[in-house]
């Protein structure tokens, strides 16, 4: 008798294991390890995936047969199955949760279509693209030979990073090895796809994007699982793509929070790809214009080597960066520290426009005035009905004016009474890109002003002519020939956040914008509205993200913060949390922090609290096992209240 061990799609922690089912004779020629099936489970017909096939079972009773086999297509490869189990264990989740992230919904029409294969493998790429990085040609050679090289690559300003990443994939493909590249969003994926179309053979790569139709996404997924396309490019969900003969994994801009999945068990693409490189003994590249503390730890531990340019190449490629808080500028313009657009920024923008080049203006927030505060005590303005934040929409109200309104419940706030000081006047705590565009249109009359962001729509590119381009972080369009200047405004809104990652996140956003500016020898300038003595500003002025990442890592080691430690967030009602912690067998070195009120969310009801559990990095697996064990016990007991468990959360405030 053939036995199918099936992982059922049931989100209960105490059922996180395969269940044995008998394979009926009529399905014997169809069922394969990794195919989808339908089984009877606790009286219901549920979906499942065949984890493996066996000849025997340890179950003493009579096995239930498989109810239905929709397709014999093996969508779960043994390598991805092993990764699914490792990710579930690392994040205290279940295999069924991870499978929901890894496998797209089935579409029968896609399975009936053949997946075309490339006619020939490409040659090893020309190493000239990596010539400015001393170790770059050696990395290409290692990939072509199939060696598991690991690197943390800090890209130069103005680098054509999509072409460089595709060259890495081409080197691996020339040695008959597959590649997987994960980028944060669709805008980056479009650039990467365009480079792949130029540099890779037809049908040798496939693109997995979230906004594709279900049929198209599944068809492209099958091209990878069948081995037809050995290069997979995609956003976050592609981290589980079934690449055959995997030889390289790459994550671009790993500090972007879009790499962290919002669904249980909340895996991060960088950590999943690092885990995958270890499981499959393949090469790995963590790349970006900046560097995270996690990437710095990979270098410090010796797991990866730096891939950086020398200072001469950096000086030739980087724009000139100036801070508004420099002593010389303060002596020349006393308002440089407080004005939103001081004379240096104004003169720089005017000069770049006069030279016929576009100017990029980065503002940290979208909208018009997305955040208001009390004009007297500067406390955040809250809605008296739901405690949501007050803001101002760019659309005028019925009377022609712009009335503050709640961003949660949309109730207008015609009057305001501060609960702290009883002030009645409001001020803008943050100015969004729409309001900034209005201000710049008045300051530079006759100049074309474009906006790029989630409110107005994201622009992919802008022409080379003179224009002001106002963009939020991550929405900066690429200018033809590069920007003549960039103004990085409202730096305090980024640097002043109560967030563990505020410094490195600010530098990441700044370098991503400044990298689009022309080099200093070509007249490119970047003006940052911040104190020149701040370490993050110094890292930008010197263009040295590795220095800031090493400093951040040292500070976190001293304070006991990730990535030197592993931390879990437990959120729920006070009663549920007390029950959870009473049952948890935490490691001896665990440090319990809290409780604190959980930050309210739209539509959330009832009192909720949050604990943080911190352990040394070596105890991370033990912590995850302890938390998963409690989740299983509570699931078996049908606990009425859910406790949200998240390991290595990005947000610790």
XYZ file of C-alpha atoms in Angstrom, residues 166-638:
473
model
C 21.251 40.269 -13.846
C 24.948 39.807 -14.629
C 25.265 37.822 -11.404
C 22.336 35.653 -12.515
C 23.883 35.250 -15.951
C 27.164 34.086 -14.423
C 25.334 31.447 -12.380
C 23.250 30.407 -15.397
C 26.376 29.959 -17.506
C 27.400 27.290 -14.993
C 23.967 25.597 -15.244
C 22.806 26.926 -11.862
C 19.589 28.776 -11.115
C 19.170 32.177 -9.457
C 16.564 33.955 -7.354
C 16.432 37.754 -6.974
C 14.005 39.489 -4.583
C 13.395 43.256 -4.717
C 11.077 45.395 -2.549
C 8.406 46.621 -4.984
C 7.014 46.603 -8.486
C 8.968 49.695 -9.576
C 12.268 47.970 -8.825
C 10.998 44.763 -10.413
C 10.176 46.603 -13.648
C 13.756 47.874 -13.880
C 15.127 44.425 -13.113
C 12.892 42.811 -15.729
C 14.007 45.291 -18.386
C 17.650 44.435 -17.648
C 16.910 40.700 -17.810
C 15.260 41.105 -21.204
C 18.489 42.675 -22.486
C 21.026 40.341 -20.902
C 19.404 36.909 -20.533
C 18.216 34.436 -23.196
C 14.517 34.321 -23.949
C 12.528 31.973 -21.680
C 15.494 31.604 -19.284
C 13.837 33.757 -16.617
C 10.391 34.286 -15.145
C 8.925 37.146 -13.142
C 6.684 36.687 -10.088
C 4.740 39.815 -9.162
C 1.807 40.263 -6.830
C -0.297 42.359 -9.219
C -0.376 39.726 -11.977
C -3.588 37.811 -12.639
C -3.825 34.481 -10.755
C -3.514 32.516 -14.013
C -0.450 34.441 -15.171
C 1.252 34.221 -11.792
C 0.651 30.465 -11.572
C 1.896 29.951 -15.133
C 5.116 31.772 -14.330
C 5.452 29.811 -11.102
C 5.164 26.564 -13.073
C 7.917 27.712 -15.439
C 10.233 27.727 -12.423
C 8.976 24.538 -10.758
C 9.279 22.607 -14.028
C 12.859 23.810 -14.465
C 12.146 25.631 -17.720
C 13.156 29.042 -16.319
C 16.123 28.826 -13.979
C 16.179 32.542 -13.081
C 13.317 33.912 -10.967
C 12.844 37.630 -10.365
C 10.178 38.843 -7.980
C 9.017 40.685 -4.919
C 8.658 39.321 -1.392
C 6.555 36.219 -2.142
C 9.187 34.988 -4.617
C 11.531 34.103 -1.729
C 9.950 30.611 -1.775
C 10.124 30.193 -5.579
C 10.981 26.593 -6.624
C 14.197 27.344 -8.547
C 15.869 24.212 -9.912
C 19.598 23.697 -9.196
C 19.676 26.869 -7.140
C 23.115 28.483 -7.244
C 22.457 32.083 -6.173
C 20.021 34.062 -4.026
C 19.988 37.866 -4.017
C 18.034 40.401 -1.988
C 18.144 44.039 -3.036
C 17.645 46.849 -0.482
C 17.131 44.466 2.438
C 16.357 47.331 4.844
C 13.054 48.097 3.097
C 10.159 47.073 5.347
C 8.326 45.672 2.301
C 10.584 42.628 2.609
C 8.818 41.676 5.854
C 5.655 39.648 5.242
C 2.494 40.870 6.945
C 1.017 37.368 7.277
C 1.883 34.718 9.847
C 4.526 33.675 10.611
C 5.831 37.077 9.370
C 9.111 35.994 7.684
C 11.638 38.475 6.314
C 12.924 37.905 2.778
C 16.559 38.531 3.734
C 16.515 35.997 6.545
C 14.665 33.428 4.437
C 17.175 33.760 1.596
C 20.122 33.503 3.986
C 18.546 30.362 5.419
C 18.012 29.070 1.895
C 21.642 29.701 0.948
C 22.723 27.647 3.953
C 20.293 24.774 3.282
C 21.093 24.567 -0.449
C 24.834 25.409 -0.168
C 24.515 28.164 -2.742
C 25.866 31.682 -3.192
C 24.144 34.683 -1.624
C 24.350 38.444 -2.168
C 22.770 41.052 0.129
C 22.840 44.280 -1.865
C 21.795 47.909 -1.621
C 22.998 51.497 -1.694
C 23.081 51.411 2.114
C 23.697 48.667 4.695
C 21.657 47.301 7.580
C 22.938 46.107 10.940
C 21.881 42.591 9.936
C 24.097 42.783 6.844
C 26.928 44.161 8.985
C 26.578 41.125 11.265
C 26.907 38.804 8.250
C 30.206 40.506 7.396
C 31.450 40.626 10.979
C 30.729 36.929 11.524
C 32.663 35.990 8.385
C 29.603 34.446 6.711
C 29.844 37.041 3.930
C 32.547 39.299 2.507
C 32.271 42.963 1.590
C 31.858 43.939 -2.038
C 32.664 47.663 -2.070
C 34.462 50.137 -4.321
C 37.622 51.969 -3.341
C 37.473 55.619 -2.301
C 38.738 56.909 -5.657
C 35.857 55.226 -7.513
C 33.424 56.467 -4.880
C 34.580 60.079 -5.191
C 34.188 59.908 -8.957
C 30.634 58.509 -8.723
C 29.082 60.305 -5.737
C 27.396 63.705 -5.793
C 28.540 66.464 -3.483
C 26.560 66.281 -0.244
C 26.054 69.307 2.010
C 24.165 69.602 5.287
C 22.214 72.751 6.143
C 23.569 72.639 9.678
C 27.204 73.208 8.695
C 28.933 76.047 10.582
C 29.718 77.965 7.379
C 26.133 77.800 6.226
C 24.803 78.872 9.643
C 27.095 81.899 9.605
C 25.886 82.839 6.124
C 22.186 82.122 6.740
C 20.949 82.269 10.339
C 17.666 80.617 9.335
C 19.376 77.577 7.822
C 18.654 75.440 10.878
C 14.937 76.239 11.139
C 13.695 77.159 7.657
C 12.113 74.374 5.637
C 13.766 75.594 2.415
C 16.794 77.719 3.401
C 18.782 79.801 0.938
C 21.338 77.058 0.209
C 18.619 74.621 -0.841
C 16.819 77.316 -2.828
C 19.999 78.420 -4.631
C 20.997 74.814 -5.385
C 17.617 74.028 -6.902
C 17.626 77.250 -8.932
C 21.108 76.535 -10.302
C 20.210 72.985 -11.307
C 17.025 74.163 -13.024
C 18.930 76.878 -14.859
C 21.333 74.197 -16.104
C 18.381 72.333 -17.638
C 18.324 69.408 -15.195
C 15.521 68.097 -12.972
C 15.654 68.487 -9.194
C 14.488 65.773 -6.813
C 12.781 66.849 -3.582
C 12.295 64.051 -1.073
C 9.717 64.505 1.688
C 9.160 61.796 4.302
C 5.363 61.686 4.252
C 2.609 61.378 1.673
C -0.550 63.461 1.463
C -1.111 67.148 2.152
C -0.765 67.670 5.913
C -0.986 64.077 7.160
C -0.220 64.927 10.778
C -1.268 67.767 13.073
C -0.220 68.706 16.588
C -1.154 71.215 19.259
C 0.353 74.616 18.444
C 1.090 75.252 22.145
C 2.530 71.983 23.534
C 3.248 70.131 20.230
C 1.380 67.006 21.411
C -0.083 64.932 18.544
C -3.650 65.981 17.758
C -6.138 63.144 18.280
C -9.764 62.613 17.332
C -12.094 62.945 20.380
C -14.252 60.061 19.092
C -11.742 57.292 18.250
C -8.343 58.752 19.256
C -7.136 58.537 15.658
C -4.644 61.087 14.255
C -5.943 64.341 12.829
C -4.793 65.463 9.372
C -5.764 67.710 6.478
C -6.777 66.407 3.064
C -5.651 68.161 -0.135
C -9.323 68.351 -1.217
C -11.151 71.431 0.079
C -14.246 71.014 2.221
C -17.786 72.125 1.278
C -17.016 75.716 2.240
C -13.837 75.883 0.202
C -11.473 75.531 3.168
C -9.512 72.558 4.350
C -10.940 71.302 7.649
C -8.915 68.914 9.842
C -10.430 65.437 9.985
C -9.656 62.099 11.583
C -7.571 59.779 9.396
C -9.328 56.755 10.950
C -13.032 57.553 11.220
C -13.093 60.598 8.836
C -15.044 62.768 11.328
C -14.243 66.482 10.814
C -12.665 68.354 13.731
C -14.059 71.857 13.380
C -12.890 72.672 16.912
C -9.921 71.411 18.891
C -9.230 71.248 22.633
C -5.859 69.776 23.593
C -6.294 67.312 26.503
C -2.794 68.168 27.761
C -2.679 71.982 27.768
C -6.188 72.904 26.514
C -4.741 74.720 23.534
C -7.202 75.372 20.725
C -4.884 75.920 17.754
C -3.279 73.336 15.488
C -0.006 73.292 13.580
C 1.389 71.015 10.881
C 3.532 68.316 12.463
C 4.447 66.889 9.058
C 3.982 68.339 5.580
C 3.242 65.842 2.810
C 4.297 65.785 -0.832
C 1.106 67.490 -2.076
C 1.563 70.524 0.169
C 5.294 70.635 -0.610
C 4.510 70.689 -4.329
C 2.216 73.687 -3.769
C 4.924 75.544 -1.841
C 7.561 74.851 -4.497
C 5.227 75.921 -7.310
C 4.939 79.311 -5.600
C 8.691 79.517 -4.921
C 9.628 78.609 -8.524
C 6.878 80.102 -10.730
C 6.742 78.732 -14.243
C 8.645 75.553 -13.347
C 7.055 72.174 -13.965
C 6.324 70.413 -10.661
C 5.679 66.672 -10.598
C 4.708 64.536 -7.623
C 5.386 60.847 -7.119
C 3.869 58.908 -4.235
C 1.027 56.663 -3.186
C -1.390 59.610 -3.074
C -0.686 61.033 -6.533
C 0.661 57.913 -8.227
C 4.223 56.630 -8.517
C 6.254 57.768 -11.513
C 8.797 55.337 -12.948
C 10.852 57.879 -14.926
C 10.985 61.605 -15.666
C 12.488 63.351 -18.709
C 15.771 65.214 -18.609
C 14.338 68.743 -18.791
C 14.169 71.228 -15.904
C 11.468 70.264 -13.413
C 10.893 69.846 -9.700
C 10.054 66.259 -8.745
C 8.536 65.891 -5.272
C 8.571 62.279 -4.084
C 8.136 60.235 -0.955
C 10.809 57.666 0.005
C 10.725 54.678 -2.318
C 8.721 56.522 -4.989
C 11.606 58.523 -6.489
C 11.488 58.182 -10.293
C 14.663 57.686 -12.323
C 15.633 60.795 -14.281
C 17.017 60.512 -17.779
C 20.677 61.449 -17.359
C 20.341 61.815 -13.596
C 19.096 64.639 -11.392
C 21.110 67.811 -11.188
C 20.349 68.135 -7.474
C 18.362 66.573 -4.658
C 16.850 68.254 -1.605
C 16.222 65.981 1.386
C 13.699 67.861 3.516
C 12.106 67.393 6.955
C 14.934 65.187 8.220
C 13.709 65.491 11.806
C 10.589 63.505 10.861
C 12.881 60.559 10.047
C 15.711 60.947 12.551
C 13.374 61.806 15.438
C 11.260 58.656 15.246
C 11.140 56.447 18.351
C 12.344 53.452 16.394
C 15.332 51.170 16.826
C 16.039 51.397 13.091
C 15.479 55.146 12.674
C 19.127 55.917 11.878
C 19.797 53.163 9.364
C 16.350 53.600 7.772
C 16.959 57.332 7.320
C 20.324 56.719 5.672
C 18.785 54.052 3.430
C 16.121 56.468 2.209
C 18.649 59.237 1.685
C 21.182 57.139 -0.212
C 18.477 55.669 -2.440
C 17.484 59.219 -3.425
C 21.007 60.649 -3.623
C 22.142 57.721 -5.800
C 19.892 59.099 -8.560
C 21.855 62.378 -8.688
C 24.669 63.043 -11.124
C 28.261 62.700 -9.861
C 29.951 65.731 -8.309
C 32.303 66.197 -11.313
C 29.156 66.568 -13.456
C 27.685 69.145 -11.059
C 25.464 66.880 -8.960
C 24.635 68.190 -5.479
C 22.592 66.878 -2.563
C 21.328 69.164 0.200
C 20.160 67.497 3.412
C 18.166 69.566 5.896
C 19.811 68.212 9.040
C 22.476 68.910 11.632
C 25.876 68.209 10.089
C 27.168 66.696 13.346
C 24.597 63.883 13.398
C 26.208 60.471 12.704
C 23.646 59.625 10.003
C 24.331 62.919 8.232
C 28.074 62.303 8.495
C 27.637 58.859 6.948
C 25.774 60.455 4.027
C 28.288 63.286 3.563
C 31.186 60.796 3.470
C 29.005 58.208 1.684
C 30.045 55.532 4.160
C 27.022 53.339 5.026
C 29.321 50.523 6.178
C 30.661 52.760 8.960
C 27.157 53.621 10.201
C 26.038 49.966 10.020
C 29.058 48.866 12.097
C 28.326 51.643 14.602
C 24.661 50.608 14.813
C 25.665 46.986 15.341
C 28.059 47.933 18.135
C 25.401 50.050 19.847
C 22.824 47.261 19.647
C 25.302 44.728 20.991
C 25.901 46.956 24.013
C 22.159 47.449 24.575
C 21.126 43.863 23.782
C 18.988 44.608 20.735
C 18.559 42.656 17.475
C 20.294 41.388 15.443
C 22.748 40.538 18.221
C 19.817 39.102 20.166
C 16.554 37.559 19.023
C 13.342 39.146 20.186
C 9.726 38.015 20.133
C 6.645 40.207 20.353
C 3.593 38.799 22.160
C 0.372 40.788 21.761
C -3.102 40.105 23.087
C -5.499 40.829 25.912
C -4.001 40.973 29.429
C -5.761 37.729 30.420
C -4.601 35.845 27.325
C -1.033 37.056 27.749
C -0.959 36.045 31.419
C -2.181 32.558 30.487
C 0.335 32.326 27.641
C 3.342 33.320 29.744
C 2.331 31.027 32.581
C 2.455 28.050 30.203
C 5.618 29.082 28.335
C 8.871 27.287 29.110
C 11.164 30.119 28.065
C 14.964 29.691 27.915
C 16.802 30.405 31.158
C 18.436 33.506 29.654
C 15.137 34.979 28.471
C 14.492 38.603 29.413
C 10.796 39.537 29.660
C 10.025 43.204 28.920
C 6.601 44.739 29.511
C 3.711 44.816 29.426
C 2.987 48.028 27.561
C -0.265 49.050 25.845
C -0.256 47.904 22.230
C -0.379 50.720 19.736
C -4.036 51.048 18.681
C -5.056 50.043 15.179
C -8.082 51.091 13.117
C -11.128 49.077 14.152
C -9.381 47.466 17.121
C -11.569 46.945 20.171
C -10.776 46.028 23.749
C -7.666 46.507 25.844
C -4.537 44.934 24.394
C -0.988 44.742 25.697
C 2.366 43.658 24.376
C 5.362 41.886 25.883
C 8.826 41.577 24.372
C 10.899 38.480 25.055
C 14.629 38.822 24.462
C 17.214 36.023 24.351
C 20.828 35.719 23.149
C 21.049 34.914 19.456
C 22.238 31.371 20.211
C 18.977 30.762 22.103
C 16.741 31.911 19.238
C 15.751 28.396 18.172
C 14.878 27.474 21.765
C 12.722 30.593 22.093
C 10.868 29.832 18.863
C 10.277 26.229 19.976
C 8.938 27.347 23.374
C 6.508 29.816 21.810
C 5.318 27.312 19.200
C 4.767 24.764 21.956
C 2.481 27.139 23.867
C 0.599 28.006 20.697
C 0.002 24.297 20.133
C -1.298 23.758 23.673
C -3.629 26.755 23.457
C -4.841 25.617 20.043
C -5.603 22.109 21.351
C -7.502 23.583 24.307
C -9.420 25.895 21.942
